[in-house]
mmCIF file of N, CA and C in Angstrom:
data_model
loop_
_atom_site.group_PDB
_atom_site.id
_atom_site.type_symbol
_atom_site.label_atom_id
_atom_site.label_comp_id
_atom_site.label_asym_id
_atom_site.label_seq_id
_atom_site.Cartn_x
_atom_site.Cartn_y
_atom_site.Cartn_z
ATOM 1 N N MET A 1 42.111 -24.646 29.401
ATOM 2 C CA MET A 1 40.738 -25.097 29.261
ATOM 3 C C MET A 1 40.703 -26.388 29.844
ATOM 4 N N PRO A 2 39.868 -27.008 30.740
ATOM 5 C CA PRO A 2 39.805 -28.226 30.992
ATOM 6 C C PRO A 2 39.346 -29.351 29.692
ATOM 7 N N ARG A 3 39.597 -30.476 29.853
ATOM 8 C CA ARG A 3 39.107 -31.490 28.749
ATOM 9 C C ARG A 3 37.877 -31.787 29.297
ATOM 10 N N PRO A 4 37.158 -32.105 28.056
ATOM 11 C CA PRO A 4 35.835 -32.540 28.015
ATOM 12 C C PRO A 4 35.644 -33.925 28.921
ATOM 13 N N ARG A 5 34.600 -34.109 29.945
ATOM 14 C CA ARG A 5 34.534 -35.068 30.684
ATOM 15 C C ARG A 5 33.921 -36.773 29.880
ATOM 16 N N GLN A 6 34.614 -36.932 28.870
ATOM 17 C CA GLN A 6 33.942 -38.297 28.116
ATOM 18 C C GLN A 6 34.786 -39.553 28.889
ATOM 19 N N ARG A 7 35.643 -39.200 29.623
ATOM 20 C CA ARG A 7 36.244 -40.700 30.224
ATOM 21 C C ARG A 7 36.098 -40.852 31.617
ATOM 22 N N VAL A 8 36.426 -41.871 32.227
ATOM 23 C CA VAL A 8 36.077 -42.080 33.459
ATOM 24 C C VAL A 8 36.880 -41.647 34.459
ATOM 25 N N CYS A 9 36.717 -40.953 35.628
ATOM 26 C CA CYS A 9 37.573 -40.654 36.752
ATOM 27 C C CYS A 9 38.144 -41.731 37.420
ATOM 28 N N LEU A 10 39.374 -41.961 37.559
ATOM 29 C CA LEU A 10 39.985 -42.897 38.405
ATOM 30 C C LEU A 10 39.444 -42.890 39.895
ATOM 31 N N GLU A 11 39.745 -41.690 40.195
ATOM 32 C CA GLU A 11 39.024 -41.351 41.773
ATOM 33 C C GLU A 11 37.749 -41.906 42.065
ATOM 34 N N ASP A 12 37.012 -42.004 41.079
ATOM 35 C CA ASP A 12 35.526 -42.087 41.589
ATOM 36 C C ASP A 12 35.465 -43.813 41.705
ATOM 37 N N GLY A 13 36.563 -44.267 41.407
ATOM 38 C CA GLY A 13 36.330 -45.960 41.319
ATOM 39 C C GLY A 13 37.189 -46.366 42.961
ATOM 40 N N LEU A 14 37.764 -47.479 42.822
ATOM 41 C CA LEU A 14 38.279 -48.203 43.922
ATOM 42 C C LEU A 14 39.847 -48.264 43.817
ATOM 43 N N LYS A 15 40.717 -47.827 45.006
ATOM 44 C CA LYS A 15 41.944 -47.999 44.794
ATOM 45 C C LYS A 15 42.604 -48.574 45.878
ATOM 46 N N LEU A 16 43.757 -49.774 45.517
ATOM 47 C CA LEU A 16 44.465 -50.547 46.192
ATOM 48 C C LEU A 16 45.813 -49.878 46.402
ATOM 49 N N ASP A 17 46.354 -49.323 47.471
ATOM 50 C CA ASP A 17 47.625 -48.530 47.304
ATOM 51 C C ASP A 17 48.640 -49.730 48.324
ATOM 52 N N LEU A 18 49.459 -50.390 47.773
ATOM 53 C CA LEU A 18 50.156 -51.197 48.588
ATOM 54 C C LEU A 18 50.963 -50.733 49.694
ATOM 55 N N ASN A 19 51.738 -49.484 49.434
ATOM 56 C CA ASN A 19 52.367 -48.915 50.364
ATOM 57 C C ASN A 19 51.566 -48.499 51.458
ATOM 58 N N ARG A 20 50.365 -48.191 51.198
ATOM 59 C CA ARG A 20 49.396 -47.358 52.204
ATOM 60 C C ARG A 20 49.089 -48.651 53.353
ATOM 61 N N LEU A 21 48.748 -49.750 52.444
ATOM 62 C CA LEU A 21 48.472 -50.902 53.150
ATOM 63 C C LEU A 21 49.458 -51.476 54.087
ATOM 64 N N ILE A 22 50.671 -51.431 53.690
ATOM 65 C CA ILE A 22 51.819 -51.769 54.456
ATOM 66 C C ILE A 22 51.934 -50.768 55.684
ATOM 67 N N ARG A 23 51.817 -49.417 55.437
ATOM 68 C CA ARG A 23 52.046 -48.642 56.455
ATOM 69 C C ARG A 23 50.787 -48.944 57.557
ATOM 70 N N GLN A 24 49.724 -49.153 57.138
ATOM 71 C CA GLN A 24 48.505 -49.451 58.097
ATOM 72 C C GLN A 24 48.709 -50.652 58.883
ATOM 73 N N GLY A 25 49.560 -51.650 58.308
ATOM 74 C CA GLY A 25 49.565 -53.150 58.939
ATOM 75 C C GLY A 25 48.621 -53.995 58.596
ATOM 76 N N THR A 26 47.984 -53.542 57.394
ATOM 77 C CA THR A 26 46.774 -54.818 56.794
ATOM 78 C C THR A 26 47.708 -55.512 56.222
ATOM 79 N N VAL A 27 48.722 -55.373 55.476
ATOM 80 C CA VAL A 27 49.614 -56.370 54.798
ATOM 81 C C VAL A 27 51.030 -55.952 55.505
ATOM 82 N N ARG A 28 51.835 -57.076 55.931
ATOM 83 C CA ARG A 28 53.008 -57.165 56.703
ATOM 84 C C ARG A 28 54.135 -57.855 56.023
ATOM 85 N N PRO A 29 55.252 -57.404 55.539
ATOM 86 C CA PRO A 29 56.325 -58.218 54.997
ATOM 87 C C PRO A 29 56.720 -59.257 55.947
ATOM 88 N N GLY A 30 57.045 -60.574 55.588
ATOM 89 C CA GLY A 30 57.443 -61.497 56.529
ATOM 90 C C GLY A 30 56.531 -62.410 57.126
ATOM 91 N N THR A 31 55.126 -62.095 56.777
ATOM 92 C CA THR A 31 54.102 -62.844 57.530
ATOM 93 C C THR A 31 52.905 -62.932 56.441
ATOM 94 N N ARG A 32 51.972 -63.816 57.008
ATOM 95 C CA ARG A 32 50.671 -63.937 56.413
ATOM 96 C C ARG A 32 49.584 -63.360 57.355
ATOM 97 N N THR A 33 48.856 -62.466 56.580
ATOM 98 C CA THR A 33 47.917 -61.603 57.462
ATOM 99 C C THR A 33 46.482 -61.895 56.774
ATOM 100 N N GLY A 34 45.475 -61.472 57.598
ATOM 101 C CA GLY A 34 44.028 -61.673 57.388
ATOM 102 C C GLY A 34 43.368 -62.715 57.631
ATOM 103 N N PRO A 35 42.055 -62.870 57.398
ATOM 104 C CA PRO A 35 41.411 -61.750 56.242
ATOM 105 C C PRO A 35 41.035 -60.490 57.322
ATOM 106 N N TYR A 36 41.305 -59.412 56.734
ATOM 107 C CA TYR A 36 40.965 -58.198 57.375
ATOM 108 C C TYR A 36 39.679 -57.633 56.608
ATOM 109 N N LEU A 37 38.652 -57.005 57.234
ATOM 110 C CA LEU A 37 37.568 -56.352 56.619
ATOM 111 C C LEU A 37 38.307 -54.944 56.141
ATOM 112 N N PHE A 38 38.160 -54.466 54.788
ATOM 113 C CA PHE A 38 38.706 -53.305 54.216
ATOM 114 C C PHE A 38 37.402 -52.582 53.768
ATOM 115 N N ARG A 39 37.392 -51.322 53.923
ATOM 116 C CA ARG A 39 36.246 -50.540 53.485
ATOM 117 C C ARG A 39 36.624 -49.107 52.876
ATOM 118 N N TRP A 40 36.022 -48.883 51.705
ATOM 119 C CA TRP A 40 36.223 -47.474 51.000
ATOM 120 C C TRP A 40 35.231 -46.653 51.369
ATOM 121 N N THR A 41 35.310 -45.420 51.710
ATOM 122 C CA THR A 41 34.457 -44.698 52.017
ATOM 123 C C THR A 41 34.175 -43.358 51.093
ATOM 124 N N ASN A 42 33.324 -42.646 51.086
ATOM 125 C CA ASN A 42 33.096 -41.335 50.432
ATOM 126 C C ASN A 42 33.744 -40.185 50.983
ATOM 127 N N ASN A 43 34.746 -39.310 50.501
ATOM 128 C CA ASN A 43 35.475 -38.478 51.412
ATOM 129 C C ASN A 43 34.641 -37.267 51.798
ATOM 130 N N TYR A 44 33.464 -37.071 50.939
ATOM 131 C CA TYR A 44 32.628 -36.095 51.521
ATOM 132 C C TYR A 44 31.474 -36.337 52.449
ATOM 133 N N THR A 45 30.783 -37.453 52.143
ATOM 134 C CA THR A 45 29.676 -37.975 53.061
ATOM 135 C C THR A 45 29.995 -38.913 54.135
ATOM 136 N N GLY A 46 31.070 -39.645 53.950
ATOM 137 C CA GLY A 46 31.791 -40.655 54.905
ATOM 138 C C GLY A 46 31.046 -42.040 54.855
ATOM 139 N N GLU A 47 29.978 -42.307 53.815
ATOM 140 C CA GLU A 47 29.165 -43.436 53.809
ATOM 141 C C GLU A 47 30.151 -44.366 53.112
ATOM 142 N N VAL A 48 29.933 -45.784 53.470
ATOM 143 C CA VAL A 48 30.750 -46.854 52.769
ATOM 144 C C VAL A 48 30.290 -47.024 51.476
ATOM 145 N N VAL A 49 31.354 -47.070 50.399
ATOM 146 C CA VAL A 49 31.334 -47.014 49.100
ATOM 147 C C VAL A 49 31.142 -48.810 48.670
ATOM 148 N N ALA A 50 32.285 -49.402 49.207
ATOM 149 C CA ALA A 50 32.489 -50.680 49.012
ATOM 150 C C ALA A 50 33.084 -51.343 50.083
ATOM 151 N N SER A 51 33.286 -52.613 50.029
ATOM 152 C CA SER A 51 33.915 -53.288 51.264
ATOM 153 C C SER A 51 34.174 -54.695 50.918
ATOM 154 N N GLY A 52 35.139 -55.331 51.517
ATOM 155 C CA GLY A 52 35.537 -56.847 51.063
ATOM 156 C C GLY A 52 36.681 -57.298 52.041
ATOM 157 N N GLU A 53 37.129 -58.381 52.009
ATOM 158 C CA GLU A 53 38.160 -58.973 52.908
ATOM 159 C C GLU A 53 39.538 -58.881 52.241
ATOM 160 N N ILE A 54 40.452 -58.865 52.898
ATOM 161 C CA ILE A 54 41.926 -58.799 52.313
ATOM 162 C C ILE A 54 42.518 -59.781 53.140
ATOM 163 N N THR A 55 43.328 -60.745 52.224
ATOM 164 C CA THR A 55 44.627 -61.741 52.859
ATOM 165 C C THR A 55 45.472 -61.506 52.257
ATOM 166 N N SER A 56 46.866 -61.680 52.602
ATOM 167 C CA SER A 56 47.982 -61.632 52.166
ATOM 168 C C SER A 56 48.895 -62.655 52.738
ATOM 169 N N ASP A 57 49.905 -62.996 51.744
ATOM 170 C CA ASP A 57 51.047 -63.827 52.305
ATOM 171 C C ASP A 57 52.342 -63.320 51.680
ATOM 172 N N LEU A 58 53.265 -62.600 52.561
ATOM 173 C CA LEU A 58 54.464 -62.146 52.442
ATOM 174 C C LEU A 58 55.701 -62.898 52.943
ATOM 175 N N CYS A 59 55.450 -64.195 53.123
ATOM 176 C CA CYS A 59 56.470 -64.837 54.058
ATOM 177 C C CYS A 59 57.716 -65.061 52.987
ATOM 178 N N SER A 60 57.845 -64.962 51.946
ATOM 179 C CA SER A 60 59.098 -65.116 51.097
ATOM 180 C C SER A 60 59.723 -63.858 50.979
ATOM 181 N N ARG A 61 60.818 -63.407 50.847
ATOM 182 C CA ARG A 61 61.685 -62.501 50.647
ATOM 183 C C ARG A 61 61.324 -61.707 49.314
ATOM 184 N N GLU A 62 61.146 -62.579 48.218
ATOM 185 C CA GLU A 62 61.107 -62.064 46.979
ATOM 186 C C GLU A 62 59.528 -62.141 46.330
ATOM 187 N N GLU A 63 58.710 -63.058 46.689
ATOM 188 C CA GLU A 63 57.500 -63.048 46.244
ATOM 189 C C GLU A 63 56.352 -63.482 47.229
ATOM 190 N N GLY A 64 55.142 -62.779 46.865
ATOM 191 C CA GLY A 64 53.886 -63.330 47.613
ATOM 192 C C GLY A 64 52.707 -63.187 46.796
ATOM 193 N N TRP A 65 51.868 -62.989 47.660
ATOM 194 C CA TRP A 65 50.338 -62.800 46.793
ATOM 195 C C TRP A 65 49.429 -62.130 47.766
ATOM 196 N N PHE A 66 48.315 -61.379 47.122
ATOM 197 C CA PHE A 66 47.389 -60.598 47.925
ATOM 198 C C PHE A 66 45.914 -60.917 47.256
ATOM 199 N N ARG A 67 45.144 -61.163 48.121
ATOM 200 C CA ARG A 67 43.658 -61.569 47.900
ATOM 201 C C ARG A 67 42.787 -60.703 48.219
ATOM 202 N N PHE A 68 41.787 -60.142 47.378
ATOM 203 C CA PHE A 68 40.559 -59.579 47.735
ATOM 204 C C PHE A 68 39.354 -60.092 47.425
ATOM 205 N N GLU A 69 38.460 -60.318 48.307
ATOM 206 C CA GLU A 69 37.264 -60.970 48.110
ATOM 207 C C GLU A 69 36.055 -60.152 48.534
ATOM 208 N N ALA A 70 35.154 -59.812 47.731
ATOM 209 C CA ALA A 70 33.881 -59.155 47.920
ATOM 210 C C ALA A 70 32.760 -59.804 47.320
ATOM 211 N N ASP A 71 31.478 -59.481 47.545
ATOM 212 C CA ASP A 71 30.402 -60.203 46.950
ATOM 213 C C ASP A 71 30.568 -60.671 45.647
ATOM 214 N N ASP A 72 30.814 -59.991 44.690
ATOM 215 C CA ASP A 72 30.952 -60.164 43.287
ATOM 216 C C ASP A 72 32.414 -60.208 42.847
ATOM 217 N N LEU A 73 33.395 -60.294 43.722
ATOM 218 C CA LEU A 73 34.792 -60.304 43.201
ATOM 219 C C LEU A 73 35.597 -61.288 44.228
ATOM 220 N N ASP A 74 36.479 -62.000 43.453
ATOM 221 C CA ASP A 74 37.612 -62.748 44.183
ATOM 222 C C ASP A 74 38.598 -62.733 43.262
ATOM 223 N N GLN A 75 39.747 -61.874 43.521
ATOM 224 C CA GLN A 75 40.832 -61.606 42.975
ATOM 225 C C GLN A 75 42.221 -61.838 43.572
ATOM 226 N N ARG A 76 43.131 -62.535 43.125
ATOM 227 C CA ARG A 76 44.250 -63.038 43.611
ATOM 228 C C ARG A 76 45.453 -62.243 42.900
ATOM 229 N N ILE A 77 46.254 -61.442 43.529
ATOM 230 C CA ILE A 77 47.259 -60.856 42.706
ATOM 231 C C ILE A 77 48.520 -61.028 43.279
ATOM 232 N N ILE A 78 49.604 -61.242 42.332
ATOM 233 C CA ILE A 78 50.967 -61.458 42.711
ATOM 234 C C ILE A 78 51.482 -60.262 43.309
ATOM 235 N N LEU A 79 52.547 -60.478 44.209
ATOM 236 C CA LEU A 79 53.391 -59.431 44.878
ATOM 237 C C LEU A 79 54.795 -59.971 44.631
ATOM 238 N N VAL A 80 55.743 -58.610 44.248
ATOM 239 C CA VAL A 80 56.997 -58.983 44.210
ATOM 240 C C VAL A 80 57.800 -57.958 44.852
ATOM 241 N N ALA A 81 58.921 -58.343 45.482
ATOM 242 C CA ALA A 81 59.726 -57.209 46.011
ATOM 243 C C ALA A 81 60.970 -57.095 45.156
ATOM 244 N N ARG A 82 61.480 -56.001 45.269
ATOM 245 C CA ARG A 82 62.700 -55.525 44.786
ATOM 246 C C ARG A 82 63.601 -54.900 45.623
ATOM 247 N N PRO A 83 64.768 -55.304 45.554
ATOM 248 C CA PRO A 83 65.848 -54.561 46.742
ATOM 249 C C PRO A 83 65.689 -52.911 46.506
ATOM 250 N N ARG A 84 66.226 -52.397 47.551
ATOM 251 C CA ARG A 84 66.321 -50.972 47.649
ATOM 252 C C ARG A 84 67.769 -50.809 47.475
ATOM 253 N N HIS A 85 68.313 -49.490 47.118
ATOM 254 C CA HIS A 85 69.716 -49.226 47.157
ATOM 255 C C HIS A 85 70.326 -49.014 48.471
ATOM 256 N N PHE A 86 69.455 -48.677 49.490
ATOM 257 C CA PHE A 86 70.275 -48.677 50.637
ATOM 258 C C PHE A 86 69.869 -49.848 51.792
ATOM 259 N N GLY A 87 69.520 -50.825 51.141
ATOM 260 C CA GLY A 87 68.991 -51.999 51.961
ATOM 261 C C GLY A 87 67.372 -52.101 51.938
ATOM 262 N N GLY A 88 66.908 -53.478 52.359
ATOM 263 C CA GLY A 88 65.496 -53.596 52.487
ATOM 264 C C GLY A 88 64.887 -53.856 51.150
ATOM 265 N N ALA A 89 63.508 -53.815 50.980
ATOM 266 C CA ALA A 89 62.998 -54.229 49.719
ATOM 267 C C ALA A 89 61.631 -53.360 49.585
ATOM 268 N N GLN A 90 61.244 -53.218 48.326
ATOM 269 C CA GLN A 90 59.962 -52.351 47.987
ATOM 270 C C GLN A 90 59.257 -53.347 47.418
ATOM 271 N N TRP A 91 57.896 -53.619 47.852
ATOM 272 C CA TRP A 91 56.946 -54.463 47.715
ATOM 273 C C TRP A 91 56.074 -53.783 46.471
ATOM 274 N N TYR A 92 55.671 -54.696 45.414
ATOM 275 C CA TYR A 92 54.949 -54.252 44.361
ATOM 276 C C TYR A 92 53.911 -55.204 44.119
ATOM 277 N N PHE A 93 52.625 -54.849 43.633
ATOM 278 C CA PHE A 93 51.662 -55.528 42.857
ATOM 279 C C PHE A 93 52.157 -55.965 41.507
ATOM 280 N N VAL A 94 51.666 -57.236 40.781
ATOM 281 C CA VAL A 94 52.118 -57.244 39.599
ATOM 282 C C VAL A 94 50.749 -57.148 38.812
ATOM 283 N N CYS A 95 50.552 -56.384 37.821
ATOM 284 C CA CYS A 95 49.215 -56.023 37.252
ATOM 285 C C CYS A 95 48.768 -57.410 36.556
ATOM 286 N N PRO A 96 47.607 -57.923 36.649
ATOM 287 C CA PRO A 96 47.135 -59.220 36.197
ATOM 288 C C PRO A 96 47.118 -58.992 34.709
ATOM 289 N N VAL A 97 46.787 -57.769 34.036
ATOM 290 C CA VAL A 97 46.868 -57.812 32.622
ATOM 291 C C VAL A 97 48.046 -57.522 31.922
ATOM 292 N N MET A 98 48.753 -56.346 32.517
ATOM 293 C CA MET A 98 50.093 -55.927 31.875
ATOM 294 C C MET A 98 51.156 -56.776 32.132
ATOM 295 N N ASN A 99 51.113 -57.477 33.367
ATOM 296 C CA ASN A 99 52.270 -58.256 33.879
ATOM 297 C C ASN A 99 53.429 -57.177 34.274
ATOM 298 N N ARG A 100 53.071 -56.055 34.661
ATOM 299 C CA ARG A 100 54.021 -55.227 35.144
ATOM 300 C C ARG A 100 53.796 -54.569 36.592
ATOM 301 N N ARG A 101 55.076 -54.279 37.205
ATOM 302 C CA ARG A 101 54.931 -53.837 38.669
ATOM 303 C C ARG A 101 54.183 -52.517 38.772
ATOM 304 N N ALA A 102 53.323 -52.467 40.062
ATOM 305 C CA ALA A 102 52.794 -51.206 40.310
ATOM 306 C C ALA A 102 52.589 -51.174 41.682
ATOM 307 N N SER A 103 52.569 -50.054 42.171
ATOM 308 C CA SER A 103 52.461 -49.748 43.843
ATOM 309 C C SER A 103 50.836 -49.461 43.774
ATOM 310 N N VAL A 104 50.078 -49.233 42.696
ATOM 311 C CA VAL A 104 48.610 -48.742 43.136
ATOM 312 C C VAL A 104 48.038 -49.546 41.989
ATOM 313 N N LEU A 105 46.704 -50.218 42.202
ATOM 314 C CA LEU A 105 45.837 -50.834 41.401
ATOM 315 C C LEU A 105 44.466 -50.220 41.424
ATOM 316 N N TRP A 106 43.945 -50.016 40.254
ATOM 317 C CA TRP A 106 42.661 -49.285 40.281
ATOM 318 C C TRP A 106 41.334 -50.001 39.722
ATOM 319 N N MET A 107 40.311 -49.688 40.181
ATOM 320 C CA MET A 107 38.999 -50.522 39.517
ATOM 321 C C MET A 107 38.074 -49.338 39.422
ATOM 322 N N PRO A 108 38.120 -48.529 38.234
ATOM 323 C CA PRO A 108 37.391 -47.663 37.935
ATOM 324 C C PRO A 108 35.743 -47.902 37.833
ATOM 325 N N PRO A 109 34.976 -47.158 37.851
ATOM 326 C CA PRO A 109 33.266 -47.323 37.992
ATOM 327 C C PRO A 109 33.049 -48.413 36.861
ATOM 328 N N GLY A 110 32.334 -49.458 36.976
ATOM 329 C CA GLY A 110 32.033 -50.195 35.918
ATOM 330 C C GLY A 110 33.005 -51.338 35.508
ATOM 331 N N ALA A 111 34.254 -51.274 36.092
ATOM 332 C CA ALA A 111 35.173 -52.259 35.915
ATOM 333 C C ALA A 111 34.986 -53.525 36.815
ATOM 334 N N GLU A 112 35.486 -54.772 36.452
ATOM 335 C CA GLU A 112 35.029 -55.833 37.220
ATOM 336 C C GLU A 112 36.105 -56.563 37.887
ATOM 337 N N ARG A 113 37.496 -55.813 37.994
ATOM 338 C CA ARG A 113 38.745 -56.164 38.712
ATOM 339 C C ARG A 113 39.738 -55.106 38.657
ATOM 340 N N PHE A 114 40.540 -55.188 39.711
ATOM 341 C CA PHE A 114 41.634 -54.316 39.716
ATOM 342 C C PHE A 114 42.609 -54.472 38.854
ATOM 343 N N CYS A 115 43.298 -53.356 38.206
ATOM 344 C CA CYS A 115 44.349 -53.471 37.263
ATOM 345 C C CYS A 115 45.082 -52.240 37.354
ATOM 346 N N SER A 116 46.541 -52.203 36.907
ATOM 347 C CA SER A 116 47.186 -50.856 36.895
ATOM 348 C C SER A 116 46.598 -49.552 36.008
ATOM 349 N N ARG A 117 47.058 -48.558 36.132
ATOM 350 C CA ARG A 117 46.594 -47.421 35.585
ATOM 351 C C ARG A 117 46.569 -47.557 34.216
ATOM 352 N N GLN A 118 47.777 -48.091 33.694
ATOM 353 C CA GLN A 118 48.179 -48.419 32.223
ATOM 354 C C GLN A 118 47.240 -49.387 31.501
ATOM 355 N N THR A 119 46.593 -50.213 32.224
ATOM 356 C CA THR A 119 45.759 -51.231 31.534
ATOM 357 C C THR A 119 44.524 -50.483 30.841
ATOM 358 N N TRP A 120 43.954 -49.375 31.793
ATOM 359 C CA TRP A 120 42.831 -48.896 31.476
ATOM 360 C C TRP A 120 43.131 -48.052 30.224
ATOM 361 N N GLY A 121 44.298 -47.572 30.104
ATOM 362 C CA GLY A 121 44.507 -46.546 28.880
ATOM 363 C C GLY A 121 44.037 -45.016 29.005
ATOM 364 N N ARG A 122 44.473 -44.298 28.342
ATOM 365 C CA ARG A 122 44.363 -42.819 28.244
ATOM 366 C C ARG A 122 43.077 -42.488 27.703
ATOM 367 N N ARG A 123 42.643 -43.346 26.906
ATOM 368 C CA ARG A 123 41.241 -43.018 26.283
ATOM 369 C C ARG A 123 39.912 -43.251 27.148
ATOM 370 N N VAL A 124 40.234 -44.198 28.324
ATOM 371 C CA VAL A 124 39.203 -44.664 28.965
ATOM 372 C C VAL A 124 38.996 -44.017 30.425
ATOM 373 N N VAL A 125 40.325 -43.785 30.972
ATOM 374 C CA VAL A 125 40.323 -43.082 32.504
ATOM 375 C C VAL A 125 41.120 -41.956 32.529
ATOM 376 N N ALA A 126 40.841 -41.042 33.414
ATOM 377 C CA ALA A 126 41.734 -39.708 33.766
ATOM 378 C C ALA A 126 41.675 -39.661 35.104
ATOM 379 N N TYR A 127 42.634 -38.935 35.629
ATOM 380 C CA TYR A 127 42.692 -38.357 37.061
ATOM 381 C C TYR A 127 41.862 -37.104 37.125
ATOM 382 N N ARG A 128 41.366 -37.006 38.457
ATOM 383 C CA ARG A 128 40.269 -35.835 38.424
ATOM 384 C C ARG A 128 40.836 -34.510 38.144
ATOM 385 N N SER A 129 42.214 -34.292 38.387
ATOM 386 C CA SER A 129 42.896 -32.945 37.945
ATOM 387 C C SER A 129 42.672 -32.661 36.672
ATOM 388 N N GLN A 130 42.874 -33.771 35.652
ATOM 389 C CA GLN A 130 42.668 -33.737 34.018
ATOM 390 C C GLN A 130 41.430 -33.129 33.782
ATOM 391 N N PHE A 131 40.305 -33.053 34.388
ATOM 392 C CA PHE A 131 39.283 -32.465 34.291
ATOM 393 C C PHE A 131 38.882 -31.028 34.656
ATOM 394 N N ARG A 132 39.922 -30.521 35.462
ATOM 395 C CA ARG A 132 40.020 -29.242 35.791
ATOM 396 C C ARG A 132 40.614 -28.061 34.878
ATOM 397 N N GLY A 133 40.293 -26.963 35.104
ATOM 398 C CA GLY A 133 41.054 -25.802 34.324
ATOM 399 C C GLY A 133 42.362 -25.452 35.114
ATOM 400 N N ALA A 134 43.071 -24.481 34.727
ATOM 401 C CA ALA A 134 44.404 -24.281 35.076
ATOM 402 C C ALA A 134 43.996 -23.478 36.565
ATOM 403 N N ASP A 135 43.213 -22.712 36.706
ATOM 404 C CA ASP A 135 42.777 -21.986 38.166
ATOM 405 C C ASP A 135 42.143 -22.803 38.773
ATOM 406 N N ASP A 136 41.475 -24.065 38.670
ATOM 407 C CA ASP A 136 41.109 -24.825 39.688
ATOM 408 C C ASP A 136 42.002 -25.889 40.008
ATOM 409 N N ARG A 137 43.112 -26.189 39.223
ATOM 410 C CA ARG A 137 44.027 -26.911 39.546
ATOM 411 C C ARG A 137 45.003 -26.110 40.756
ATOM 412 N N ALA A 138 45.116 -24.784 40.489
ATOM 413 C CA ALA A 138 46.114 -24.048 41.263
ATOM 414 C C ALA A 138 45.374 -23.982 42.540
ATOM 415 N N HIS A 139 44.043 -23.745 42.614
ATOM 416 C CA HIS A 139 43.368 -23.677 43.980
ATOM 417 C C HIS A 139 43.090 -25.071 44.513
ATOM 418 N N ALA A 140 43.244 -26.059 44.044
ATOM 419 C CA ALA A 140 43.384 -27.419 44.588
ATOM 420 C C ALA A 140 44.752 -27.677 45.206
ATOM 421 N N GLY A 141 45.778 -27.234 44.321
ATOM 422 C CA GLY A 141 47.140 -27.464 44.991
ATOM 423 C C GLY A 141 47.234 -26.538 46.156
ATOM 424 N N LYS A 142 46.563 -25.428 46.243
ATOM 425 C CA LYS A 142 46.807 -24.310 47.299
ATOM 426 C C LYS A 142 46.132 -25.091 48.468
ATOM 427 N N ALA A 143 45.089 -25.543 48.174
ATOM 428 C CA ALA A 143 44.175 -26.245 49.366
ATOM 429 C C ALA A 143 45.069 -27.426 50.156
ATOM 430 N N ARG A 144 45.808 -28.048 49.135
ATOM 431 C CA ARG A 144 46.281 -29.388 49.468
ATOM 432 C C ARG A 144 47.790 -28.996 50.672
ATOM 433 N N ILE A 145 48.388 -27.783 50.314
ATOM 434 C CA ILE A 145 49.500 -27.203 50.817
ATOM 435 C C ILE A 145 48.843 -26.297 52.247
ATOM 436 N N LYS A 146 47.817 -25.945 52.359
ATOM 437 C CA LYS A 146 47.330 -25.469 53.395
ATOM 438 C C LYS A 146 46.923 -26.400 54.400
ATOM 439 N N VAL A 147 46.536 -27.697 54.134
ATOM 440 C CA VAL A 147 46.299 -28.980 55.156
ATOM 441 C C VAL A 147 47.235 -29.250 55.736
#
């Protein structure tokens, strides 16, 4: 039986995934990038939900910064690199509230800034799958495999 929907769904808000931004080339280790126009779109309708400018500086091997600017938000986030076992480095956001590393920062509906999932707490937010029953989760998993 799914949980009653008293919490906010994280996926209904905005998401900053640092690994995806690096793969796309929007953020590049070793250089300063931006400003780039970044948009979030609705997966179903394709309409733009939000947009803003991204600027980053990862010139140092160990630390850098990331800045997101929109109409009502100007947030600067520290980035840190940690060495990987077989060479190279993994970059992380430093959550502005919890001061801990995170690859993904969220801004759920009604929030005023990006923070890690742990900042929002279990009583405030949940993932979409937590609102589904067992059968719906199984069908969603099957659909992901099929694609």
